[in-house]
Amino acid sequence: MADLEFETRLDRLFAEPPHFPDAPLFALKVDERLNRGWTLRRLVIGALGLVGGVIGVAQIMSSGVLGKLQFVSNASAKSLNDLAALAPAKLSLPALPFGGEALWMSALLAILALGFALTRAIKEI
Amino acid sequence: MTGSTSPALASAHDVELAALAAAGSRPAFGELVRRHSSAVRGLLRRMGADAALADDLAQDAFLAGFEQVADFRGEGAFQGWIKRIAARLYVRRLRKDARVDLMSETPEPHPPHAGEGAAADRIDLDEALKMLSAAERVCISLCYGAGLSHAEVAEALNAPLGTVKSHVKRGLDKLKQRLAPVGRGEDEDQVAGRPVHG
């Protein structure tokens, strides 16, 4: 019983922290170290992103993707020209009740809406 | 996080502050630091760290606490949680530096009871802890200061459970003698035939 009493007393003594007059200074030091850590982290992430970007661009340039893209672009332009030649005059853009700008704006808005919906969905997840 | 704190944070419960900190609020974590830094620094000093080391490790503990604050679920007190982080950091440092043979069963020599019978000293835990060997001091502080069980202390120190228990027992006996109420200590001294000083 005496042991239990003493242990309770010891618990109480340990629970009483000593007074530190420099406690506010200590809190500031912790804050400074947190700041330093975050700044360093941001710098490292930024640097890694930059290095990754440079490596990615270099890889793209060296793999000849641009040449292939040029080829695909030329091929698709040729296909579109062929299609336009085959299509009846009624389906041509100038024949639509709205202008080509409106069509592009609608496509842009649709892409924005899709992006917004995706962002919300990711947040929900 | 600055020297001052907003009234909303000052009146918030630790669990709320921890939740805010987990969401990235540095001012909320700053308030937790303000509330509990003295307890953490005090524990580390009571475990035997000198002032500079205790402050360094206390800062490390709070930084680690900020990283892990999402793991704090509020099942226990925040102070206990952060004190355990600090205590484990100190134990890791001791083991790394190999400054204390925590496996040793042999009590280390310690200074005699300075000022035996001095009433003021009898109630000073910090002075009393200095009478213990390093291993006893660490074990007692981990158990009663950081709230670890004997098994958790044994795991933290990588020491056998029996060794930890005997360090705690010996430490408690010494502390009991040292922290005994004035009257009781004098009575015991008289019964033991020892002179009672001033």
PDB file of C-alpha atoms in Angstrom:
ATOM      1  CA  MET A   1       0.000   0.000   0.000  1.00  0.00           C
ATOM      2  CA  ALA A   2       2.857   2.344   0.959  1.00  0.00           C
ATOM      3  CA  ASP A   3       4.551   1.464  -2.328  1.00  0.00           C
ATOM      4  CA  LEU A   4       1.418   2.342  -4.259  1.00  0.00           C
ATOM      5  CA  GLU A   5       1.118   5.642  -2.410  1.00  0.00           C
ATOM      6  CA  PHE A   6       4.720   6.459  -3.142  1.00  0.00           C
ATOM      7  CA  GLU A   7       4.345   5.580  -6.814  1.00  0.00           C
ATOM      8  CA  THR A   8       1.272   7.817  -7.030  1.00  0.00           C
ATOM      9  CA  ARG A   9       3.283  10.568  -5.426  1.00  0.00           C
ATOM     10  CA  LEU A  10       6.109   9.978  -7.871  1.00  0.00           C
ATOM     11  CA  ASP A  11       3.673  10.139 -10.802  1.00  0.00           C
ATOM     12  CA  ARG A  12       2.453  13.465  -9.448  1.00  0.00           C
ATOM     13  CA  LEU A  13       5.980  14.820  -9.000  1.00  0.00           C
ATOM     14  CA  PHE A  14       6.902  13.837 -12.550  1.00  0.00           C
ATOM     15  CA  ALA A  15       3.724  15.459 -13.847  1.00  0.00           C
ATOM     16  CA  GLU A  16       4.822  18.815 -12.444  1.00  0.00           C
ATOM     17  CA  PRO A  17       7.128  20.281 -15.089  1.00  0.00           C
ATOM     18  CA  PRO A  18       9.912  22.584 -13.999  1.00  0.00           C
ATOM     19  CA  HIS A  19       9.499  26.236 -14.915  1.00  0.00           C
ATOM     20  CA  PHE A  20      11.500  27.388 -17.920  1.00  0.00           C
ATOM     21  CA  PRO A  21      11.685  31.162 -18.271  1.00  0.00           C
ATOM     22  CA  ASP A  22      12.873  30.762 -21.866  1.00  0.00           C
ATOM     23  CA  ALA A  23       9.827  28.736 -22.955  1.00  0.00           C
ATOM     24  CA  PRO A  24       8.696  31.341 -25.560  1.00  0.00           C
ATOM     25  CA  LEU A  25      12.200  31.357 -27.041  1.00  0.00           C
ATOM     26  CA  PHE A  26      12.125  27.580 -27.243  1.00  0.00           C
ATOM     27  CA  ALA A  27       8.796  27.710 -29.136  1.00  0.00           C
ATOM     28  CA  LEU A  28      10.330  30.178 -31.581  1.00  0.00           C
ATOM     29  CA  LYS A  29      13.308  27.894 -32.154  1.00  0.00           C
ATOM     30  CA  VAL A  30      10.981  24.979 -32.945  1.00  0.00           C
ATOM     31  CA  ASP A  31       9.103  27.239 -35.364  1.00  0.00           C
ATOM     32  CA  GLU A  32      12.351  28.290 -37.044  1.00  0.00           C
ATOM     33  CA  ARG A  33      13.395  24.670 -37.491  1.00  0.00           C
ATOM     34  CA  LEU A  34       9.977  23.807 -38.922  1.00  0.00           C
ATOM     35  CA  ASN A  35      10.325  26.730 -41.348  1.00  0.00           C
ATOM     36  CA  ARG A  36      13.786  25.638 -42.352  1.00  0.00           C
ATOM     37  CA  GLY A  37      12.562  22.102 -42.920  1.00  0.00           C
ATOM     38  CA  TRP A  38       9.689  23.248 -45.120  1.00  0.00           C
ATOM     39  CA  THR A  39      11.881  25.614 -47.132  1.00  0.00           C
ATOM     40  CA  LEU A  40      14.440  22.883 -47.690  1.00  0.00           C
ATOM     41  CA  ARG A  41      11.704  20.446 -48.677  1.00  0.00           C
ATOM     42  CA  ARG A  42      10.249  22.900 -51.169  1.00  0.00           C
ATOM     43  CA  LEU A  43      13.693  23.557 -52.657  1.00  0.00           C
ATOM     44  CA  VAL A  44      14.443  19.843 -52.981  1.00  0.00           C
ATOM     45  CA  ILE A  45      11.053  19.135 -54.595  1.00  0.00           C
ATOM     46  CA  GLY A  46      11.519  22.084 -56.969  1.00  0.00           C
ATOM     47  CA  ALA A  47      15.023  21.003 -57.902  1.00  0.00           C
ATOM     48  CA  LEU A  48      13.926  17.411 -58.445  1.00  0.00           C
ATOM     49  CA  GLY A  49      11.034  18.630 -60.596  1.00  0.00           C
ATOM     50  CA  LEU A  50      13.384  20.748 -62.678  1.00  0.00           C
ATOM     51  CA  VAL A  51      15.862  17.914 -63.123  1.00  0.00           C
ATOM     52  CA  GLY A  52      13.034  15.524 -63.984  1.00  0.00           C
ATOM     53  CA  GLY A  53      11.630  17.985 -66.507  1.00  0.00           C
ATOM     54  CA  VAL A  54      15.002  18.515 -68.169  1.00  0.00           C
ATOM     55  CA  ILE A  55      15.596  14.768 -68.349  1.00  0.00           C
ATOM     56  CA  GLY A  56      12.094  14.228 -69.747  1.00  0.00           C
ATOM     57  CA  VAL A  57      12.524  16.872 -72.460  1.00  0.00           C
ATOM     58  CA  ALA A  58      15.951  15.490 -73.350  1.00  0.00           C
ATOM     59  CA  GLN A  59      14.498  11.988 -73.637  1.00  0.00           C
ATOM     60  CA  ILE A  60      11.665  13.240 -75.856  1.00  0.00           C
ATOM     61  CA  MET A  61      14.070  15.127 -78.087  1.00  0.00           C
ATOM     62  CA  SER A  62      16.439  12.202 -78.415  1.00  0.00           C
ATOM     63  CA  SER A  63      13.772   9.588 -79.080  1.00  0.00           C
ATOM     64  CA  GLY A  64      12.620  11.271 -82.300  1.00  0.00           C
ATOM     65  CA  VAL A  65       9.076  11.674 -81.026  1.00  0.00           C
ATOM     66  CA  LEU A  66       8.865  15.117 -82.594  1.00  0.00           C
ATOM     67  CA  GLY A  67       9.610  13.665 -86.019  1.00  0.00           C
ATOM     68  CA  LYS A  68       6.956  11.012 -85.496  1.00  0.00           C
ATOM     69  CA  LEU A  69       4.475  13.655 -84.350  1.00  0.00           C
ATOM     70  CA  GLN A  70       5.208  15.642 -87.501  1.00  0.00           C
ATOM     71  CA  PHE A  71       4.519  12.541 -89.562  1.00  0.00           C
ATOM     72  CA  VAL A  72       1.255  11.820 -87.692  1.00  0.00           C
ATOM     73  CA  SER A  73       0.206  15.443 -88.054  1.00  0.00           C
ATOM     74  CA  ASN A  74       0.839  15.390 -91.799  1.00  0.00           C
ATOM     75  CA  ALA A  75      -1.015  12.100 -92.152  1.00  0.00           C
ATOM     76  CA  SER A  76      -4.045  13.371 -90.177  1.00  0.00           C
ATOM     77  CA  ALA A  77      -4.111  16.601 -92.199  1.00  0.00           C
ATOM     78  CA  LYS A  78      -4.135  14.568 -95.384  1.00  0.00           C
ATOM     79  CA  SER A  79      -6.956  12.350 -94.050  1.00  0.00           C
ATOM     80  CA  LEU A  80      -9.010  15.382 -93.067  1.00  0.00           C
ATOM     81  CA  ASN A  81      -8.518  16.874 -96.508  1.00  0.00           C
ATOM     82  CA  ASP A  82      -9.649  13.617 -98.082  1.00  0.00           C
ATOM     83  CA  LEU A  83     -12.666  13.483 -95.771  1.00  0.00           C
ATOM     84  CA  ALA A  84     -13.585  17.087 -96.536  1.00  0.00           C
ATOM     85  CA  ALA A  85     -13.449  16.302-100.236  1.00  0.00           C
ATOM     86  CA  LEU A  86     -15.786  13.339 -99.717  1.00  0.00           C
ATOM     87  CA  ALA A  87     -18.245  15.031 -97.326  1.00  0.00           C
ATOM     88  CA  PRO A  88     -21.345  16.706 -98.721  1.00  0.00           C
ATOM     89  CA  ALA A  89     -21.329  20.461 -98.754  1.00  0.00           C
ATOM     90  CA  LYS A  90     -24.134  20.567 -96.166  1.00  0.00           C
ATOM     91  CA  LEU A  91     -21.815  19.243 -93.429  1.00  0.00           C
ATOM     92  CA  SER A  92     -19.184  21.916 -93.906  1.00  0.00           C
ATOM     93  CA  LEU A  93     -18.673  24.248 -90.944  1.00  0.00           C
ATOM     94  CA  PRO A  94     -19.821  27.409 -92.694  1.00  0.00           C
ATOM     95  CA  ALA A  95     -23.147  25.639 -93.287  1.00  0.00           C
ATOM     96  CA  LEU A  96     -23.752  25.137 -89.521  1.00  0.00           C
ATOM     97  CA  PRO A  97     -26.119  27.540 -87.727  1.00  0.00           C
ATOM     98  CA  PHE A  98     -23.201  28.776 -85.557  1.00  0.00           C
ATOM     99  CA  GLY A  99     -19.670  29.816 -86.354  1.00  0.00           C
ATOM    100  CA  GLY A 100     -16.473  27.810 -85.975  1.00  0.00           C
ATOM    101  CA  GLU A 101     -15.479  29.962 -82.966  1.00  0.00           C
ATOM    102  CA  ALA A 102     -18.571  28.817 -81.114  1.00  0.00           C
ATOM    103  CA  LEU A 103     -17.654  25.206 -81.808  1.00  0.00           C
ATOM    104  CA  TRP A 104     -14.158  25.713 -80.419  1.00  0.00           C
ATOM    105  CA  MET A 105     -15.503  27.557 -77.365  1.00  0.00           C
ATOM    106  CA  SER A 106     -17.920  24.689 -76.666  1.00  0.00           C
ATOM    107  CA  ALA A 107     -15.093  22.175 -76.903  1.00  0.00           C
ATOM    108  CA  LEU A 108     -12.972  24.272 -74.543  1.00  0.00           C
ATOM    109  CA  LEU A 109     -15.810  24.595 -72.031  1.00  0.00           C
ATOM    110  CA  ALA A 110     -16.431  20.863 -72.205  1.00  0.00           C
ATOM    111  CA  ILE A 111     -12.764  20.198 -71.434  1.00  0.00           C
ATOM    112  CA  LEU A 112     -12.864  22.649 -68.503  1.00  0.00           C
ATOM    113  CA  ALA A 113     -16.016  21.020 -67.134  1.00  0.00           C
ATOM    114  CA  LEU A 114     -14.410  17.595 -67.434  1.00  0.00           C
ATOM    115  CA  GLY A 115     -11.306  18.842 -65.602  1.00  0.00           C
ATOM    116  CA  PHE A 116     -13.442  20.344 -62.849  1.00  0.00           C
ATOM    117  CA  ALA A 117     -15.435  17.138 -62.468  1.00  0.00           C
ATOM    118  CA  LEU A 118     -12.243  15.075 -62.313  1.00  0.00           C
ATOM    119  CA  THR A 119     -10.776  17.374 -59.645  1.00  0.00           C
ATOM    120  CA  ARG A 120     -13.904  17.072 -57.529  1.00  0.00           C
ATOM    121  CA  ALA A 121     -13.942  13.314 -57.947  1.00  0.00           C
ATOM    122  CA  ILE A 122     -10.293  13.045 -56.866  1.00  0.00           C
ATOM    123  CA  LYS A 123     -10.997  15.250 -53.831  1.00  0.00           C
ATOM    124  CA  GLU A 124     -13.953  13.085 -52.877  1.00  0.00           C
ATOM    125  CA  ILE A 125     -11.811   9.959 -53.111  1.00  0.00           C
TER     126      ILE A 125
ATOM    127  CA  MET B   1       3.849  30.200 -35.236  1.00  0.00           C
ATOM    128  CA  THR B   2       4.928  33.252 -33.330  1.00  0.00           C
ATOM    129  CA  GLY B   3       5.369  34.302 -29.754  1.00  0.00           C
ATOM    130  CA  SER B   4       1.682  35.133 -29.392  1.00  0.00           C
ATOM    131  CA  THR B   5      -1.299  32.942 -30.043  1.00  0.00           C
ATOM    132  CA  SER B   6      -4.854  33.583 -31.133  1.00  0.00           C
ATOM    133  CA  PRO B   7      -7.581  33.356 -28.467  1.00  0.00           C
ATOM    134  CA  ALA B   8      -9.314  30.607 -30.447  1.00  0.00           C
ATOM    135  CA  LEU B   9      -6.208  28.431 -30.395  1.00  0.00           C
ATOM    136  CA  ALA B  10      -5.431  29.281 -26.791  1.00  0.00           C
ATOM    137  CA  SER B  11      -8.825  27.966 -25.702  1.00  0.00           C
ATOM    138  CA  ALA B  12      -8.837  24.900 -27.954  1.00  0.00           C
ATOM    139  CA  HIS B  13      -8.355  21.402 -26.558  1.00  0.00           C
ATOM    140  CA  ASP B  14      -5.144  19.540 -27.345  1.00  0.00           C
ATOM    141  CA  VAL B  15      -7.020  17.042 -29.511  1.00  0.00           C
ATOM    142  CA  GLU B  16      -8.517  19.847 -31.607  1.00  0.00           C
ATOM    143  CA  LEU B  17      -5.109  21.482 -31.947  1.00  0.00           C
ATOM    144  CA  ALA B  18      -3.569  18.178 -32.984  1.00  0.00           C
ATOM    145  CA  ALA B  19      -6.281  17.701 -35.620  1.00  0.00           C
ATOM    146  CA  LEU B  20      -5.615  21.202 -36.949  1.00  0.00           C
ATOM    147  CA  ALA B  21      -1.876  20.524 -36.955  1.00  0.00           C
ATOM    148  CA  ALA B  22      -2.481  17.277 -38.836  1.00  0.00           C
ATOM    149  CA  ALA B  23      -4.290  19.348 -41.462  1.00  0.00           C
ATOM    150  CA  GLY B  24      -1.165  21.501 -41.751  1.00  0.00           C
ATOM    151  CA  SER B  25      -1.873  24.300 -39.269  1.00  0.00           C
ATOM    152  CA  ARG B  26       1.465  25.452 -37.931  1.00  0.00           C
ATOM    153  CA  PRO B  27      -0.059  27.976 -35.481  1.00  0.00           C
ATOM    154  CA  ALA B  28      -2.047  25.123 -33.903  1.00  0.00           C
ATOM    155  CA  PHE B  29       1.104  23.068 -33.505  1.00  0.00           C
ATOM    156  CA  GLY B  30       2.869  26.139 -32.121  1.00  0.00           C
ATOM    157  CA  GLU B  31       0.243  26.316 -29.406  1.00  0.00           C
ATOM    158  CA  LEU B  32       0.914  22.664 -28.548  1.00  0.00           C
ATOM    159  CA  VAL B  33       4.633  23.422 -28.358  1.00  0.00           C
ATOM    160  CA  ARG B  34       3.944  26.327 -26.020  1.00  0.00           C
ATOM    161  CA  ARG B  35       1.758  24.190 -23.791  1.00  0.00           C
ATOM    162  CA  HIS B  36       3.981  21.143 -23.498  1.00  0.00           C
ATOM    163  CA  SER B  37       7.577  22.196 -24.117  1.00  0.00           C
ATOM    164  CA  SER B  38       8.374  22.578 -20.427  1.00  0.00           C
ATOM    165  CA  ALA B  39       7.143  19.062 -19.664  1.00  0.00           C
ATOM    166  CA  VAL B  40       9.216  17.580 -22.477  1.00  0.00           C
ATOM    167  CA  ARG B  41      12.350  19.534 -21.611  1.00  0.00           C
ATOM    168  CA  GLY B  42      11.881  18.709 -17.941  1.00  0.00           C
ATOM    169  CA  LEU B  43      11.524  14.999 -18.626  1.00  0.00           C
ATOM    170  CA  LEU B  44      14.692  14.898 -20.720  1.00  0.00           C
ATOM    171  CA  ARG B  45      16.659  16.664 -18.003  1.00  0.00           C
ATOM    172  CA  ARG B  46      15.247  14.320 -15.410  1.00  0.00           C
ATOM    173  CA  MET B  47      16.357  11.402 -17.554  1.00  0.00           C
ATOM    174  CA  GLY B  48      19.900  12.744 -17.283  1.00  0.00           C
ATOM    175  CA  ALA B  49      20.392  14.884 -20.383  1.00  0.00           C
ATOM    176  CA  ASP B  50      22.293  18.115 -19.888  1.00  0.00           C
ATOM    177  CA  ALA B  51      20.433  21.354 -20.634  1.00  0.00           C
ATOM    178  CA  ALA B  52      21.716  21.791 -24.200  1.00  0.00           C
ATOM    179  CA  LEU B  53      21.120  18.180 -25.204  1.00  0.00           C
ATOM    180  CA  ALA B  54      17.690  18.185 -23.565  1.00  0.00           C
ATOM    181  CA  ASP B  55      16.672  21.265 -25.541  1.00  0.00           C
ATOM    182  CA  ASP B  56      18.017  19.859 -28.820  1.00  0.00           C
ATOM    183  CA  LEU B  57      16.209  16.577 -28.313  1.00  0.00           C
ATOM    184  CA  ALA B  58      13.027  18.346 -27.218  1.00  0.00           C
ATOM    185  CA  GLN B  59      13.106  20.321 -30.478  1.00  0.00           C
ATOM    186  CA  ASP B  60      13.711  17.106 -32.421  1.00  0.00           C
ATOM    187  CA  ALA B  61      10.792  15.506 -30.599  1.00  0.00           C
ATOM    188  CA  PHE B  62       8.439  18.338 -31.552  1.00  0.00           C
ATOM    189  CA  LEU B  63       9.598  18.230 -35.166  1.00  0.00           C
ATOM    190  CA  ALA B  64       9.010  14.480 -35.226  1.00  0.00           C
ATOM    191  CA  GLY B  65       5.694  15.100 -33.488  1.00  0.00           C
ATOM    192  CA  PHE B  66       4.628  17.501 -36.243  1.00  0.00           C
ATOM    193  CA  GLU B  67       5.442  14.881 -38.869  1.00  0.00           C
ATOM    194  CA  GLN B  68       3.526  12.183 -37.011  1.00  0.00           C
ATOM    195  CA  VAL B  69       0.720  14.253 -35.523  1.00  0.00           C
ATOM    196  CA  ALA B  70      -1.823  12.593 -37.813  1.00  0.00           C
ATOM    197  CA  ASP B  71      -1.101   9.373 -35.885  1.00  0.00           C
ATOM    198  CA  PHE B  72      -2.200  11.007 -32.614  1.00  0.00           C
ATOM    199  CA  ARG B  73      -5.788   9.877 -32.199  1.00  0.00           C
ATOM    200  CA  GLY B  74      -6.447  11.521 -28.849  1.00  0.00           C
ATOM    201  CA  GLU B  75      -6.760   8.213 -26.994  1.00  0.00           C
ATOM    202  CA  GLY B  76      -4.254   9.466 -24.412  1.00  0.00           C
ATOM    203  CA  ALA B  77      -2.976  12.902 -23.497  1.00  0.00           C
ATOM    204  CA  PHE B  78      -0.949  14.756 -26.118  1.00  0.00           C
ATOM    205  CA  GLN B  79       1.676  15.489 -23.480  1.00  0.00           C
ATOM    206  CA  GLY B  80       2.191  11.791 -22.807  1.00  0.00           C
ATOM    207  CA  TRP B  81       2.416  11.100 -26.535  1.00  0.00           C
ATOM    208  CA  ILE B  82       5.056  13.767 -27.200  1.00  0.00           C
ATOM    209  CA  LYS B  83       6.973  12.857 -24.035  1.00  0.00           C
ATOM    210  CA  ARG B  84       7.226   9.259 -25.218  1.00  0.00           C
ATOM    211  CA  ILE B  85       8.647  10.447 -28.545  1.00  0.00           C
ATOM    212  CA  ALA B  86      11.215  12.575 -26.701  1.00  0.00           C
ATOM    213  CA  ALA B  87      12.120   9.812 -24.261  1.00  0.00           C
ATOM    214  CA  ARG B  88      12.690   7.333 -27.081  1.00  0.00           C
ATOM    215  CA  LEU B  89      14.901   9.874 -28.872  1.00  0.00           C
ATOM    216  CA  TYR B  90      16.996  10.242 -25.731  1.00  0.00           C
ATOM    217  CA  VAL B  91      17.270   6.474 -25.290  1.00  0.00           C
ATOM    218  CA  ARG B  92      18.339   6.143 -28.919  1.00  0.00           C
ATOM    219  CA  ARG B  93      20.995   8.790 -28.322  1.00  0.00           C
ATOM    220  CA  LEU B  94      22.230   7.009 -25.198  1.00  0.00           C
ATOM    221  CA  ARG B  95      22.474   3.721 -27.045  1.00  0.00           C
ATOM    222  CA  LYS B  96      24.225   5.354 -29.980  1.00  0.00           C
ATOM    223  CA  ASP B  97      26.756   7.062 -27.746  1.00  0.00           C
ATOM    224  CA  ALA B  98      26.988   3.956 -25.522  1.00  0.00           C
ATOM    225  CA  ARG B  99      27.291   6.286 -22.580  1.00  0.00           C
ATOM    226  CA  VAL B 100      25.224   4.145 -20.268  1.00  0.00           C
ATOM    227  CA  ASP B 101      25.532   0.429 -19.884  1.00  0.00           C
ATOM    228  CA  LEU B 102      21.826  -0.195 -19.579  1.00  0.00           C
ATOM    229  CA  MET B 103      22.311  -3.931 -19.402  1.00  0.00           C
ATOM    230  CA  SER B 104      24.482  -3.635 -16.342  1.00  0.00           C
ATOM    231  CA  GLU B 105      23.005  -5.002 -13.138  1.00  0.00           C
ATOM    232  CA  THR B 106      25.784  -3.507 -11.055  1.00  0.00           C
ATOM    233  CA  PRO B 107      24.728  -0.283  -9.404  1.00  0.00           C
ATOM    234  CA  GLU B 108      26.991   2.567 -10.390  1.00  0.00           C
ATOM    235  CA  PRO B 109      28.592   4.588  -7.636  1.00  0.00           C
ATOM    236  CA  HIS B 110      26.564   7.628  -6.772  1.00  0.00           C
ATOM    237  CA  PRO B 111      27.178  10.585  -4.522  1.00  0.00           C
ATOM    238  CA  PRO B 112      26.227  10.209  -0.890  1.00  0.00           C
ATOM    239  CA  HIS B 113      23.134  11.924   0.397  1.00  0.00           C
ATOM    240  CA  ALA B 114      24.273  15.499   0.283  1.00  0.00           C
ATOM    241  CA  GLY B 115      22.506  17.528   2.893  1.00  0.00           C
ATOM    242  CA  GLU B 116      20.778  14.520   4.405  1.00  0.00           C
ATOM    243  CA  GLY B 117      18.011  15.772   6.618  1.00  0.00           C
ATOM    244  CA  ALA B 118      17.628  19.042   4.775  1.00  0.00           C
ATOM    245  CA  ALA B 119      13.879  19.430   4.433  1.00  0.00           C
ATOM    246  CA  ALA B 120      14.023  21.396   1.210  1.00  0.00           C
ATOM    247  CA  ASP B 121      16.022  18.706  -0.588  1.00  0.00           C
ATOM    248  CA  ARG B 122      13.656  15.935   0.424  1.00  0.00           C
ATOM    249  CA  ILE B 123      10.893  17.196  -1.796  1.00  0.00           C
ATOM    250  CA  ASP B 124      13.039  18.028  -4.784  1.00  0.00           C
ATOM    251  CA  LEU B 125      12.570  15.296  -7.368  1.00  0.00           C
ATOM    252  CA  ASP B 126      15.277  16.686  -9.624  1.00  0.00           C
ATOM    253  CA  GLU B 127      17.865  16.540  -6.853  1.00  0.00           C
ATOM    254  CA  ALA B 128      16.691  13.111  -5.780  1.00  0.00           C
ATOM    255  CA  LEU B 129      17.063  11.724  -9.293  1.00  0.00           C
ATOM    256  CA  LYS B 130      20.711  12.736  -9.276  1.00  0.00           C
ATOM    257  CA  MET B 131      21.272  10.163  -6.536  1.00  0.00           C
ATOM    258  CA  LEU B 132      20.373   7.330  -8.883  1.00  0.00           C
ATOM    259  CA  SER B 133      22.651   5.525 -11.274  1.00  0.00           C
ATOM    260  CA  ALA B 134      22.196   6.474 -14.924  1.00  0.00           C
ATOM    261  CA  ALA B 135      20.335   3.244 -15.687  1.00  0.00           C
ATOM    262  CA  GLU B 136      18.045   3.602 -12.689  1.00  0.00           C
ATOM    263  CA  ARG B 137      17.356   7.182 -13.570  1.00  0.00           C
ATOM    264  CA  VAL B 138      16.471   6.368 -17.165  1.00  0.00           C
ATOM    265  CA  CYS B 139      14.252   3.447 -16.165  1.00  0.00           C
ATOM    266  CA  ILE B 140      12.427   5.418 -13.468  1.00  0.00           C
ATOM    267  CA  SER B 141      11.951   8.418 -15.782  1.00  0.00           C
ATOM    268  CA  LEU B 142      10.642   6.247 -18.597  1.00  0.00           C
ATOM    269  CA  CYS B 143       8.164   4.539 -16.279  1.00  0.00           C
ATOM    270  CA  TYR B 144       6.926   7.469 -14.214  1.00  0.00           C
ATOM    271  CA  GLY B 145       7.800  10.419 -16.437  1.00  0.00           C
ATOM    272  CA  ALA B 146       6.972   9.060 -19.889  1.00  0.00           C
ATOM    273  CA  GLY B 147       4.374   6.561 -18.742  1.00  0.00           C
ATOM    274  CA  LEU B 148       5.949   3.490 -20.332  1.00  0.00           C
ATOM    275  CA  SER B 149       5.308   0.027 -18.914  1.00  0.00           C
ATOM    276  CA  HIS B 150       8.250  -2.101 -17.755  1.00  0.00           C
ATOM    277  CA  ALA B 151       7.930  -4.175 -20.923  1.00  0.00           C
ATOM    278  CA  GLU B 152       7.962  -1.054 -23.114  1.00  0.00           C
ATOM    279  CA  VAL B 153      11.029   0.243 -21.267  1.00  0.00           C
ATOM    280  CA  ALA B 154      12.770  -3.088 -21.792  1.00  0.00           C
ATOM    281  CA  GLU B 155      11.948  -2.939 -25.484  1.00  0.00           C
ATOM    282  CA  ALA B 156      13.090   0.678 -25.809  1.00  0.00           C
ATOM    283  CA  LEU B 157      16.351  -0.021 -24.015  1.00  0.00           C
ATOM    284  CA  ASN B 158      16.818  -3.406 -25.663  1.00  0.00           C
ATOM    285  CA  ALA B 159      17.377  -4.795 -22.170  1.00  0.00           C
ATOM    286  CA  PRO B 160      15.930  -7.846 -20.414  1.00  0.00           C
ATOM    287  CA  LEU B 161      12.675  -7.191 -18.582  1.00  0.00           C
ATOM    288  CA  GLY B 162      14.156  -8.481 -15.319  1.00  0.00           C
ATOM    289  CA  THR B 163      17.011  -5.990 -15.539  1.00  0.00           C
ATOM    290  CA  VAL B 164      14.599  -3.134 -16.065  1.00  0.00           C
ATOM    291  CA  LYS B 165      12.474  -4.261 -13.138  1.00  0.00           C
ATOM    292  CA  SER B 166      15.448  -4.425 -10.815  1.00  0.00           C
ATOM    293  CA  HIS B 167      16.656  -0.977 -11.922  1.00  0.00           C
ATOM    294  CA  VAL B 168      13.194   0.400 -11.234  1.00  0.00           C
ATOM    295  CA  LYS B 169      12.992  -1.345  -7.862  1.00  0.00           C
ATOM    296  CA  ARG B 170      16.403  -0.103  -6.744  1.00  0.00           C
ATOM    297  CA  GLY B 171      15.654   3.382  -8.033  1.00  0.00           C
ATOM    298  CA  LEU B 172      12.321   3.475  -6.246  1.00  0.00           C
ATOM    299  CA  ASP B 173      13.929   2.393  -2.981  1.00  0.00           C
ATOM    300  CA  LYS B 174      16.506   5.164  -3.235  1.00  0.00           C
ATOM    301  CA  LEU B 175      13.924   7.759  -4.167  1.00  0.00           C
ATOM    302  CA  LYS B 176      11.635   6.658  -1.375  1.00  0.00           C
ATOM    303  CA  GLN B 177      14.402   7.187   1.100  1.00  0.00           C
ATOM    304  CA  ARG B 178      15.382  10.486  -0.440  1.00  0.00           C
ATOM    305  CA  LEU B 179      11.873  11.873  -0.871  1.00  0.00           C
ATOM    306  CA  ALA B 180      10.514  10.619   2.441  1.00  0.00           C
ATOM    307  CA  PRO B 181       8.654  13.194   4.476  1.00  0.00           C
ATOM    308  CA  VAL B 182      10.949  14.967   6.927  1.00  0.00           C
ATOM    309  CA  GLY B 183       9.533  13.372  10.053  1.00  0.00           C
ATOM    310  CA  ARG B 184       9.497   9.888   8.651  1.00  0.00           C
ATOM    311  CA  GLY B 185      13.057  10.122   7.312  1.00  0.00           C
ATOM    312  CA  GLU B 186      14.361  11.338  10.677  1.00  0.00           C
ATOM    313  CA  ASP B 187      12.521   8.576  12.493  1.00  0.00           C
ATOM    314  CA  GLU B 188      14.056   6.003  10.179  1.00  0.00           C
ATOM    315  CA  ASP B 189      17.493   7.519  10.702  1.00  0.00           C
ATOM    316  CA  GLN B 190      17.037   7.326  14.447  1.00  0.00           C
ATOM    317  CA  VAL B 191      15.808   3.743  14.287  1.00  0.00           C
ATOM    318  CA  ALA B 192      18.824   2.864  12.169  1.00  0.00           C
ATOM    319  CA  GLY B 193      21.088   4.489  14.710  1.00  0.00           C
ATOM    320  CA  ARG B 194      22.255   7.154  12.270  1.00  0.00           C
ATOM    321  CA  PRO B 195      22.728  10.710  13.492  1.00  0.00           C
ATOM    322  CA  VAL B 196      20.155  13.183  12.307  1.00  0.00           C
ATOM    323  CA  HIS B 197      21.610  16.386  10.957  1.00  0.00           C
ATOM    324  CA  GLY B 198      20.073  19.826  11.181  1.00  0.00           C
TER     325      GLY B 198
END
